Coordinates of C-alpha atoms in Angstrom, one line a residue:
M1 CA 10.3 15.8 -61.5
S2 CA 7.4 16.3 -59.2
R3 CA 7.0 19.7 -57.5
L4 CA 8.2 19.8 -53.9
A5 CA 6.0 21.3 -51.2
A6 CA 7.4 24.4 -49.5
K7 CA 8.7 23.8 -46.0
K8 CA 6.3 25.1 -43.3
P9 CA 7.6 27.2 -40.5
P10 CA 7.4 25.8 -36.9
L11 CA 4.3 26.6 -34.8
F12 CA 5.0 28.7 -31.7
I13 CA 2.6 28.3 -28.8
S14 CA 3.2 30.8 -26.0
E15 CA 2.0 30.3 -22.4
P16 CA 0.4 26.9 -23.1
L17 CA -1.3 26.8 -19.7
T18 CA -3.4 29.8 -20.6
R19 CA -4.9 28.0 -23.6
D20 CA -8.4 26.6 -23.2
A21 CA -7.7 23.4 -25.2
V22 CA -4.8 22.5 -22.8
N23 CA -6.8 23.2 -19.7
Q24 CA -9.8 21.2 -21.0
S25 CA -7.5 18.3 -21.8
L26 CA -5.8 18.4 -18.4
S27 CA -9.2 18.6 -16.6
L28 CA -10.5 15.6 -18.7
L29 CA -7.4 13.5 -17.9
S30 CA -7.6 14.5 -14.2
G31 CA -11.3 13.4 -14.1
I32 CA -10.6 10.0 -15.7
L33 CA -7.8 9.3 -13.3
K34 CA -9.7 10.5 -10.2
S35 CA -12.7 8.4 -11.1
S36 CA -10.5 5.3 -11.3
Y37 CA -8.7 5.7 -8.0
G38 CA -9.0 3.4 -5.0
P39 CA -11.0 0.2 -4.1
A40 CA -14.3 1.9 -5.2
G41 CA -12.8 3.4 -8.4
R42 CA -14.9 3.2 -11.5
L43 CA -13.8 0.8 -14.2
K44 CA -12.7 1.8 -17.7
Q45 CA -13.1 -0.2 -20.9
L46 CA -10.3 0.2 -23.4
H47 CA -10.7 -0.8 -27.1
N48 CA -9.3 0.4 -30.4
G49 CA -12.6 1.2 -32.0
V50 CA -12.3 -1.3 -34.9
G51 CA -12.8 -4.5 -33.0
G52 CA -10.3 -6.7 -31.1
C53 CA -9.7 -7.1 -27.4
V54 CA -11.6 -5.0 -24.9
R55 CA -9.8 -4.3 -21.7
T56 CA -11.5 -3.6 -18.4
T57 CA -9.2 -1.9 -15.9
S58 CA -8.6 0.9 -13.4
Q59 CA -4.8 0.6 -13.3
S60 CA -2.6 3.5 -14.4
S61 CA -0.2 1.3 -16.4
A62 CA -3.1 0.0 -18.5
L63 CA -4.9 3.4 -18.7
L64 CA -2.1 5.6 -19.7
G65 CA -0.4 3.3 -22.2
P66 CA -3.1 3.2 -25.0
L67 CA -4.0 6.9 -24.6
S68 CA -3.5 8.9 -27.8
V69 CA -2.6 12.4 -26.5
S70 CA -2.1 15.4 -28.8
Q71 CA -1.2 18.0 -26.2
P72 CA 2.5 18.1 -25.5
V73 CA 1.8 19.2 -21.9
L74 CA -0.1 16.0 -21.3
R75 CA 2.6 13.9 -23.0
V76 CA 5.1 15.2 -20.5
L77 CA 2.8 14.3 -17.6
I78 CA 2.0 10.8 -18.8
A79 CA 5.6 10.0 -19.7
S80 CA 6.7 11.0 -16.1
V81 CA 4.0 8.8 -14.5
Q82 CA 4.9 5.9 -16.8
S83 CA 8.6 6.2 -15.9
H84 CA 7.7 6.2 -12.2
V85 CA 5.5 3.1 -12.7
S86 CA 8.2 1.3 -14.6
R87 CA 10.5 1.7 -11.6
F88 CA 8.1 1.1 -8.7
S89 CA 4.9 -0.6 -10.2
D90 CA 2.7 1.1 -7.6
C91 CA 1.2 4.6 -6.9
G92 CA 0.8 5.5 -10.6
L93 CA -2.7 7.0 -10.1
F94 CA -1.6 8.8 -6.9
T95 CA 1.3 10.4 -8.8
A96 CA -0.8 11.5 -11.8
I97 CA -3.7 12.8 -9.7
L98 CA -1.4 14.8 -7.4
C99 CA 0.5 16.2 -10.4
C100 CA -2.8 17.4 -11.9
G101 CA -3.7 18.9 -8.6
F102 CA -0.5 20.8 -8.3
I103 CA -0.9 22.3 -11.8
E104 CA -4.5 23.2 -11.2
N105 CA -3.9 24.8 -7.8
F106 CA -0.7 26.6 -8.6
R107 CA -1.7 28.1 -11.9
S108 CA -4.7 29.9 -10.4
L109 CA -2.4 31.9 -8.1
K110 CA -1.2 35.3 -9.1
V111 CA 2.4 34.3 -8.3
A112 CA 5.3 34.1 -10.7
P113 CA 6.2 30.5 -11.8
F114 CA 9.8 30.9 -10.6
T115 CA 8.5 31.8 -7.1
V116 CA 6.0 29.0 -7.1
I117 CA 8.8 26.5 -8.0
K118 CA 11.1 27.7 -5.3
I119 CA 8.5 27.6 -2.5
S120 CA 7.0 24.3 -3.6
K121 CA 10.5 22.7 -3.6
H122 CA 10.9 23.9 0.0
L123 CA 7.5 22.4 0.9
L124 CA 8.5 19.1 -0.7
S125 CA 11.7 19.0 1.3
L126 CA 9.7 19.5 4.5
C127 CA 7.5 16.6 3.5
V128 CA 10.3 14.3 2.6
D129 CA 12.3 15.1 5.7
Y130 CA 9.3 14.5 7.9
L131 CA 8.5 11.2 6.2
K132 CA 12.0 10.0 6.7
S133 CA 12.2 11.1 10.3
E134 CA 11.5 9.0 13.4
A135 CA 8.8 11.5 14.5
C136 CA 6.7 10.8 11.4
A137 CA 3.2 9.6 12.6
C138 CA 1.9 8.4 9.2
R139 CA 4.5 5.7 8.6
V140 CA 4.7 2.2 10.0
S141 CA 7.9 0.1 10.5
V142 CA 7.7 -3.3 8.8
D143 CA 9.0 -6.3 10.9
F144 CA 10.0 -9.1 8.6
S145 CA 10.0 -11.6 11.5
S146 CA 6.2 -11.3 11.4
V147 CA 3.9 -11.4 8.4
E148 CA 1.0 -9.2 9.7
T149 CA 2.3 -5.9 8.3
L150 CA 3.4 -7.6 5.1
A151 CA -0.1 -9.1 4.7
C152 CA -1.6 -5.6 5.2
L153 CA 0.6 -4.3 2.4
V154 CA -0.4 -7.1 0.0
R155 CA -4.0 -7.0 0.9
S156 CA -4.1 -3.2 0.2
V157 CA -2.7 -3.7 -3.2
L158 CA -5.2 -6.5 -4.1
T159 CA -8.2 -4.6 -2.9
S160 CA -7.2 -1.3 -4.7
K161 CA -8.1 -2.8 -8.1
P162 CA -11.8 -3.6 -8.4
A163 CA -11.5 -5.1 -11.9
C164 CA -10.0 -8.2 -10.3
M165 CA -13.5 -8.9 -8.9
L166 CA -12.2 -10.5 -5.7
N167 CA -14.3 -11.3 -2.6
K168 CA -12.8 -11.3 0.9
T169 CA -12.1 -15.1 0.9
E170 CA -10.2 -14.7 -2.4
V171 CA -8.2 -11.7 -1.2
D172 CA -7.1 -13.6 1.9
H173 CA -6.2 -16.7 -0.2
L174 CA -4.1 -14.7 -2.7
T175 CA -2.5 -12.6 0.1
T176 CA -1.2 -15.9 1.7
L177 CA 0.0 -17.2 -1.7
I178 CA 1.8 -14.0 -2.6
L179 CA 3.5 -13.9 0.8
K180 CA 4.5 -17.6 0.4
A181 CA 5.8 -17.0 -3.1
F182 CA 7.9 -14.0 -1.9
I183 CA 9.4 -16.0 1.0
F184 CA 10.4 -18.7 -1.5
T185 CA 12.3 -16.1 -3.4
V186 CA 14.4 -15.0 -0.4
P187 CA 17.7 -16.9 -0.4
C188 CA 18.3 -19.2 2.6
H189 CA 22.0 -18.5 2.7
I190 CA 22.8 -14.8 3.1
E191 CA 25.7 -13.7 1.0
T192 CA 27.4 -10.3 0.5
N193 CA 25.5 -9.6 -2.7
A194 CA 22.4 -11.6 -2.1
V195 CA 19.9 -11.4 -4.9
L196 CA 16.1 -12.2 -4.6
G197 CA 14.7 -15.0 -6.7
R198 CA 11.7 -14.9 -8.9
C199 CA 8.1 -15.9 -9.0
V200 CA 6.9 -17.1 -12.4
I201 CA 3.1 -16.8 -12.9
V202 CA 1.4 -19.7 -14.7
P203 CA -2.0 -18.8 -16.2
V204 CA -5.0 -21.0 -15.6
K205 CA -8.1 -19.2 -16.9
G206 CA -11.7 -20.2 -16.3
R207 CA -11.1 -21.6 -12.8
R208 CA -11.9 -20.2 -9.3
V209 CA -9.4 -17.8 -7.7
V210 CA -9.2 -20.1 -4.6
D211 CA -7.9 -22.9 -6.9
S212 CA -4.6 -20.9 -7.2
T213 CA -1.6 -22.3 -5.5
V214 CA 2.2 -21.8 -5.2
L215 CA 4.8 -24.5 -5.8
P216 CA 8.6 -24.3 -5.4
G217 CA 10.5 -24.7 -8.6
L218 CA 9.2 -24.3 -12.2
L219 CA 6.4 -25.7 -14.2
I220 CA 6.9 -26.4 -17.9
E221 CA 3.7 -27.1 -19.8
T222 CA 3.8 -30.4 -21.7
P223 CA 0.6 -31.2 -23.5
E224 CA 1.8 -34.6 -24.9
I225 CA 2.7 -35.9 -21.4
Q226 CA 1.0 -39.2 -20.6
L227 CA -0.7 -39.3 -17.2
G228 CA -0.8 -42.4 -15.1
K229 CA 2.7 -43.6 -16.2
P230 CA 5.6 -43.5 -13.8
L231 CA 8.1 -40.8 -14.7
A232 CA 11.4 -42.8 -15.1
V233 CA 14.3 -40.4 -15.3
K234 CA 18.1 -40.9 -15.5
R235 CA 20.0 -39.7 -12.4
T236 CA 23.6 -39.1 -11.7
G237 CA 25.7 -40.8 -8.9
S238 CA 24.7 -38.0 -6.5
D239 CA 21.0 -38.8 -7.1
M240 CA 20.5 -35.5 -9.0
I241 CA 19.0 -35.0 -12.4
K242 CA 21.3 -33.4 -15.0
I243 CA 19.7 -30.9 -17.3
A244 CA 20.6 -29.5 -20.6
L245 CA 19.0 -26.2 -21.7
F246 CA 18.9 -25.4 -25.5
S247 CA 18.1 -21.9 -26.7
V248 CA 18.6 -22.9 -30.4
S249 CA 16.1 -24.6 -32.6
M250 CA 16.5 -28.4 -32.7
S251 CA 13.8 -28.9 -35.4
G252 CA 16.3 -29.9 -38.1
D253 CA 14.5 -27.7 -40.7
G254 CA 17.7 -26.3 -42.2
F255 CA 19.8 -23.2 -41.7
N256 CA 18.6 -19.7 -41.3
P257 CA 18.9 -17.8 -44.7
E258 CA 19.9 -14.7 -42.8
E259 CA 23.1 -16.5 -41.7
G260 CA 24.4 -16.6 -45.3
T261 CA 24.5 -19.1 -48.2
I262 CA 25.6 -22.7 -48.0
A263 CA 27.4 -24.7 -50.7
V264 CA 26.1 -28.3 -50.8
H265 CA 27.8 -31.1 -52.8
H266 CA 25.7 -33.0 -55.3
G267 CA 23.8 -35.9 -53.8
V268 CA 24.1 -34.6 -50.2
S269 CA 20.8 -34.1 -48.3
L270 CA 20.9 -31.0 -46.2
E271 CA 18.0 -32.2 -44.1
L272 CA 19.5 -35.7 -43.4
S273 CA 22.9 -34.0 -42.6
E274 CA 21.1 -31.8 -40.1
L275 CA 19.2 -34.8 -38.5
N276 CA 22.5 -36.7 -38.2
Q277 CA 24.0 -33.8 -36.4
L278 CA 21.0 -33.7 -34.0
L279 CA 21.3 -37.4 -33.3
N280 CA 25.0 -37.0 -32.6
V281 CA 24.0 -34.3 -30.0
G282 CA 21.5 -36.8 -28.5
K283 CA 24.2 -39.5 -28.2
Q284 CA 26.5 -37.0 -26.5
L285 CA 23.7 -36.1 -24.1
V286 CA 23.1 -39.7 -23.2
K287 CA 26.8 -40.3 -22.8
D288 CA 27.0 -37.3 -20.4
Q289 CA 24.2 -38.8 -18.3
V290 CA 21.7 -36.0 -19.0
G291 CA 18.3 -36.9 -17.6
L292 CA 16.3 -33.9 -18.9
V293 CA 16.6 -31.8 -22.1
V294 CA 14.6 -28.6 -22.4
C295 CA 14.5 -26.7 -25.7
Q296 CA 13.2 -23.2 -26.0
K297 CA 12.0 -23.9 -29.5
V298 CA 11.0 -27.0 -31.5
M299 CA 12.7 -30.3 -31.2
H300 CA 12.8 -32.9 -34.1
P301 CA 10.5 -35.9 -33.4
S302 CA 13.3 -38.4 -34.2
L303 CA 15.6 -36.8 -31.6
K304 CA 12.8 -36.8 -29.0
Q305 CA 12.2 -40.5 -29.7
Y306 CA 15.9 -41.3 -29.4
L307 CA 16.2 -39.5 -26.1
K308 CA 13.0 -41.2 -24.8
E309 CA 14.4 -44.7 -25.7
N310 CA 17.5 -43.9 -23.7
G311 CA 15.7 -42.7 -20.6
V312 CA 16.0 -39.0 -21.2
I313 CA 13.0 -36.7 -20.9
A314 CA 12.7 -34.2 -23.7
V315 CA 10.6 -31.0 -23.5
D316 CA 10.4 -28.5 -26.3
R317 CA 8.6 -25.2 -26.9
A318 CA 9.5 -24.0 -23.4
G319 CA 9.4 -20.4 -24.6
L320 CA 11.8 -17.5 -24.1
S321 CA 10.2 -16.3 -20.8
L322 CA 11.3 -19.5 -18.9
M323 CA 14.9 -19.5 -20.1
E324 CA 16.2 -17.0 -17.6
P325 CA 14.6 -18.6 -14.5
L326 CA 15.4 -22.1 -15.7
G327 CA 19.1 -21.2 -16.1
R328 CA 19.1 -19.5 -12.7
M329 CA 17.4 -22.3 -10.9
T330 CA 19.3 -25.2 -12.4
G331 CA 22.7 -23.5 -12.9
S332 CA 22.7 -24.5 -16.6
K333 CA 23.9 -22.3 -19.3
P334 CA 21.7 -22.0 -22.4
I335 CA 23.3 -23.9 -25.4
A336 CA 23.1 -21.7 -28.5
S337 CA 24.6 -24.2 -31.0
I338 CA 24.1 -27.9 -31.7
H339 CA 27.7 -28.1 -33.0
S340 CA 29.4 -27.8 -29.6
L341 CA 28.6 -29.1 -26.2
S342 CA 30.6 -28.2 -23.2
P343 CA 30.4 -30.2 -19.9
G344 CA 30.2 -26.9 -18.0
C345 CA 26.9 -26.0 -19.6
Y346 CA 24.8 -28.6 -17.8
G347 CA 22.8 -27.9 -14.7
S348 CA 20.9 -30.1 -12.2
V349 CA 17.6 -30.4 -10.4
K350 CA 16.7 -32.4 -7.3
D351 CA 13.6 -34.0 -8.6
L352 CA 10.8 -33.7 -11.1
C353 CA 7.2 -34.9 -11.3
I354 CA 4.0 -34.4 -13.3
E355 CA 1.4 -31.8 -12.1
S356 CA -2.1 -31.3 -13.6
F357 CA -4.2 -28.1 -13.3
A358 CA -7.6 -27.9 -15.0
S359 CA -6.9 -29.3 -18.5
K360 CA -3.2 -28.4 -18.5
H361 CA -0.3 -30.8 -17.7
F362 CA 3.1 -29.7 -16.5
I363 CA 6.5 -31.2 -15.7
H364 CA 7.4 -29.8 -12.3
L365 CA 11.1 -29.1 -11.7
I366 CA 12.0 -29.2 -8.0
P367 CA 15.3 -27.5 -7.2
E368 CA 17.8 -28.2 -4.4
D369 CA 17.5 -24.6 -3.0
T370 CA 14.3 -22.8 -3.7
V371 CA 14.7 -19.2 -4.9
I372 CA 12.5 -19.7 -8.0
C373 CA 8.8 -20.6 -7.5
S374 CA 5.6 -20.9 -9.6
L375 CA 2.3 -19.2 -8.9
I376 CA -0.5 -21.0 -10.6
L377 CA -2.9 -18.1 -10.9
C378 CA -6.6 -18.8 -11.6
N379 CA -9.5 -16.5 -12.4
R380 CA -12.9 -16.8 -13.9
S381 CA -12.5 -14.7 -17.1
E382 CA -9.6 -13.7 -19.3
T383 CA -10.1 -9.9 -18.6
A384 CA -10.2 -10.4 -14.8
W385 CA -7.1 -12.7 -15.0
D386 CA -5.1 -10.1 -16.9
E387 CA -5.9 -7.5 -14.3
L388 CA -5.1 -9.9 -11.5
K389 CA -1.8 -10.9 -13.0
R390 CA -0.6 -7.2 -13.1
V391 CA -1.8 -6.7 -9.5
C392 CA 0.1 -9.8 -8.2
E393 CA 3.2 -8.6 -10.0
T394 CA 2.8 -5.2 -8.3
A395 CA 2.3 -6.8 -4.9
E396 CA 5.5 -8.9 -5.4
H397 CA 7.4 -5.7 -6.4
V398 CA 6.0 -3.8 -3.4
L399 CA 7.4 -6.5 -1.0
Q400 CA 10.8 -6.4 -2.7
L401 CA 10.9 -2.6 -2.3
T402 CA 9.8 -2.9 1.3
M403 CA 12.6 -5.4 2.0
K404 CA 15.1 -2.7 0.9
E405 CA 13.4 -0.1 3.0
P406 CA 11.3 -1.7 5.7
L407 CA 8.7 1.0 6.1
A408 CA 5.1 1.6 5.0
L409 CA 2.8 4.6 4.8
L410 CA -0.8 4.7 6.1
G411 CA -3.3 4.3 3.2
G412 CA -6.9 5.2 2.8
G413 CA -6.1 8.9 2.2
C414 CA -4.6 9.3 5.8
T415 CA -1.0 10.0 4.7
E416 CA -2.2 12.8 2.4
T417 CA -4.4 14.5 4.9
H418 CA -1.9 14.1 7.7
L419 CA 0.9 15.6 5.5
A420 CA -1.5 18.5 4.6
S421 CA -2.1 19.1 8.3
Y422 CA 1.6 18.9 9.1
I423 CA 2.5 21.4 6.3
R424 CA -0.1 23.9 7.5
H425 CA 1.2 23.6 11.0
K426 CA 4.8 23.8 9.9
S427 CA 4.4 26.7 7.5
S428 CA 2.6 28.8 10.1
S429 CA 5.6 28.8 12.3
L430 CA 8.6 29.3 10.0
P431 CA 11.2 31.9 10.9
A432 CA 11.5 35.1 8.9
S433 CA 14.9 33.9 7.6
T434 CA 13.2 31.2 5.5
F435 CA 11.3 33.8 3.5
T436 CA 14.4 35.8 3.0
D437 CA 16.3 32.8 1.8
L438 CA 13.5 32.0 -0.7
D439 CA 13.2 35.6 -1.7
C440 CA 9.5 35.6 -1.2
S441 CA 6.9 37.2 1.1
Q442 CA 5.1 35.3 3.9
T443 CA 1.9 35.9 2.0
Q444 CA 3.2 34.2 -1.1
Y445 CA 4.6 31.3 0.9
Q446 CA 1.2 30.8 2.6
L447 CA -0.6 30.9 -0.8
I448 CA 1.7 28.2 -2.2
A449 CA 1.5 26.1 0.9
D450 CA -2.3 26.2 0.9
G451 CA -2.3 25.1 -2.8
F452 CA 0.2 22.3 -1.9
C453 CA -2.1 21.1 0.9
R454 CA -5.3 21.3 -1.2
S455 CA -3.5 19.2 -3.9
L456 CA -2.7 16.5 -1.3
E457 CA -6.2 16.6 0.1
S458 CA -7.7 16.3 -3.4
V459 CA -6.0 12.9 -3.7
A460 CA -7.7 11.7 -0.5
H461 CA -11.0 13.2 -1.8
S462 CA -10.6 11.1 -5.0
L463 CA -11.1 7.9 -3.0
S464 CA -14.8 8.8 -2.5
H465 CA -17.0 8.1 -5.5
D466 CA -20.5 8.1 -4.0
D467 CA -20.9 11.8 -3.0
G468 CA -20.5 11.0 0.7
E469 CA -18.9 13.6 3.0
I470 CA -15.1 13.4 3.8
L471 CA -13.8 14.6 7.1
T472 CA -10.4 15.1 8.6
D473 CA -9.7 15.2 12.3
M474 CA -7.9 18.0 14.2
V475 CA -5.9 15.6 16.4
Y476 CA -4.2 13.1 14.1
G477 CA -5.0 14.7 10.7
H478 CA -6.4 11.4 9.3
C479 CA -9.1 11.0 6.7
W480 CA -12.7 9.8 7.5
F481 CA -15.4 8.8 5.1
V482 CA -19.0 9.4 5.9
P483 CA -21.5 7.0 4.1
S484 CA -23.5 8.5 1.3
G485 CA -26.9 9.7 2.3
S486 CA -26.0 10.1 6.0
P487 CA -27.7 13.1 7.8
C488 CA -25.6 16.1 8.8
V489 CA -25.1 15.7 12.6
S490 CA -23.3 17.6 15.3
D491 CA -21.5 14.4 16.6
W492 CA -19.7 12.8 13.6
S493 CA -18.7 9.8 15.8
D494 CA -22.2 8.5 15.3
L495 CA -21.5 8.1 11.5
V496 CA -17.8 7.1 11.3
S497 CA -16.2 4.1 13.1
K498 CA -12.6 4.1 11.7
C499 CA -10.4 6.4 9.7
G500 CA -9.4 5.5 6.1
C501 CA -6.3 3.5 7.1
G502 CA -8.1 1.8 10.0
M503 CA -5.6 2.9 12.7
N504 CA -7.8 5.3 14.7
G505 CA -11.3 4.7 16.0
N506 CA -14.1 7.1 17.0
K507 CA -13.7 6.6 20.8
E508 CA -12.3 10.0 21.5
D509 CA -13.3 13.5 20.5
L510 CA -11.2 14.2 17.4
N511 CA -12.8 17.5 16.4
W512 CA -13.6 16.6 12.8
R513 CA -14.0 19.2 10.0
F514 CA -14.9 18.9 6.4
L515 CA -12.0 18.0 4.1
Q516 CA -11.2 20.9 1.7
G517 CA -13.2 23.4 3.7
Q518 CA -13.0 27.1 3.3
F519 CA -10.1 27.4 5.8
G520 CA -7.3 25.0 6.4
S521 CA -6.6 24.4 10.1
P522 CA -3.3 23.1 11.6
V523 CA -3.2 20.0 13.8
I524 CA -3.8 21.3 17.3
Q525 CA -2.3 18.3 19.1
G526 CA 1.1 16.6 18.6
C527 CA 0.7 13.5 16.4
P528 CA 1.3 10.3 18.4
K529 CA 4.5 8.4 17.7
E530 CA 2.9 5.1 18.6
P531 CA -0.2 3.9 16.8
S532 CA -3.4 3.8 18.9
V533 CA -4.0 0.2 17.7
K534 CA -1.7 -2.6 17.0
V535 CA -0.3 -2.9 13.5
T536 CA -1.6 -6.5 13.5
D537 CA -5.1 -5.1 12.9
L538 CA -6.3 -4.8 9.3
L539 CA -4.6 -1.6 8.3
T540 CA -4.6 -0.1 4.8
L541 CA -1.0 0.5 3.9
D542 CA 0.9 1.9 1.0
C543 CA 4.5 1.2 -0.3
F544 CA 6.8 3.7 1.3
A545 CA 9.3 3.9 -1.5
A546 CA 6.7 4.1 -4.3
K547 CA 4.7 6.9 -2.5
C548 CA 7.7 9.0 -1.6
S549 CA 8.9 8.8 -5.3
G550 CA 5.4 9.5 -6.5
L551 CA 5.2 12.7 -4.4
Q552 CA 8.5 13.9 -5.8
V553 CA 7.8 13.0 -9.4
A554 CA 4.3 14.7 -9.2
L555 CA 5.8 18.0 -8.0
E556 CA 8.8 18.0 -10.3
T557 CA 6.6 17.3 -13.3
A558 CA 4.1 20.0 -12.3
N559 CA 6.9 22.5 -11.8
L560 CA 8.3 21.6 -15.3
I561 CA 4.9 22.2 -16.9
L562 CA 4.3 25.4 -15.0
D563 CA 7.6 26.7 -16.1
L564 CA 6.8 26.2 -19.8
S565 CA 6.6 29.5 -21.7
Y566 CA 6.7 28.2 -25.3
I567 CA 5.9 25.0 -27.1
I568 CA 7.5 24.7 -30.6
E569 CA 5.9 22.2 -32.9
D570 CA 7.4 21.1 -36.3
Q571 CA 4.6 21.4 -38.9
N572 CA 6.3 19.3 -41.6

């Protein structure tokens, strides 16, 4: 018997945020995320070090997933951000950068963590209440009877990811397509429990982005389809095409050994018996006037030939990803066994035709009511296409979230600087009862509030990557970017034309100051309730639901990490 190693005691790490290794790792992660943020963010290349695929990206979902992190503190932070992104798809970098900012600013204060957490939660409630109030001057109402604001939202998502390598023409083209696809997924008939449809992205790599298009219905790739021949298909009496959808293999290659053993009589061919069963299924399909058979897996060539001879179009290898939208669009129920066919499992489509894109050929299923559509997405390279696919999915999700809550927040750093100005103004005029309720001094509250505001401003500061100056105005509290290399002048209106979100111009004296200066100043004028320009102008907008959630997740995660007194690691 081999000798067993003695069990090691667990490792206790007290006050992890005072450890140099933890602080260095947190600073490194913060630097990576900040350098990736915004339309001018620097790209990152991800690879496994031993060959394989190289990924070029600046998206949080792609950056945080492959990271191998040894520090438990960073694991908590990354897990929180990934959970947020899984729910909202957007504002991942915002959440992570803000969380790092909260930790860095709060831990440097000589205030007990318990007091920091109480005060920061109060500051968060002030922000959330303001963002959800009608008086909020950094949010925009979204009118779904017009596409201008929706287009601004989609355009902001597309331009925030430079790895897609899109020019203005391509951004405008994709914005139109994504909006068109989203409108396709909105049901025409409003019901009590209306459910949005779905947009299926079809990859076409090696083509121009402007070759992308949107079609109602679904595309199923069929490499063996013969172009130039008319597509004769059997129809029912109501001029519809009946469809059968199989999720089981129809290859006739025998039973799955995992299902158990089979007793076969002498002289009986298992393969022939299976083929006869498949042909019987084919006869039943023909008898039931089915015009199209789609199989998720492989279909036996003899069955395909039999169906073809009887005027039935057979498509196999459709893949798992198409099964759910196919069933939803056609009303068919996936058939999981070839030994029983129920008349209620069939669905129908209005029409079908052949479509060709690049070197790929598809059967296009056209439904009666369009809630499912296909986005044929093109890009020049595989890496750029992968990035673009994720961005288009994010844009679609942002539109869905906006439909539930028809609001948007100003982008370009303006919401962050405006909120910082609001909190500085609000915290300077709180009644004494607030400090009594929070069991803190006014000095402590002001310290935490200043750290809270500097954390918000650090997110806006992360949008600049060329060492140019960043300003904020004393009227609206918006963010302004000065081009790199510009001289320091007394009148900043000579160097800046519009704020980060594009809402305010430089036509009035806005009393600019440097962002993150030595002293934070409150907004000296009331923020306007109405925007100074029409929303139809090219504004940079952020998803309201995603950013509000990101703000809350960032602070809650930072407070959790700040409150850690011990980390206990199992050494076995």
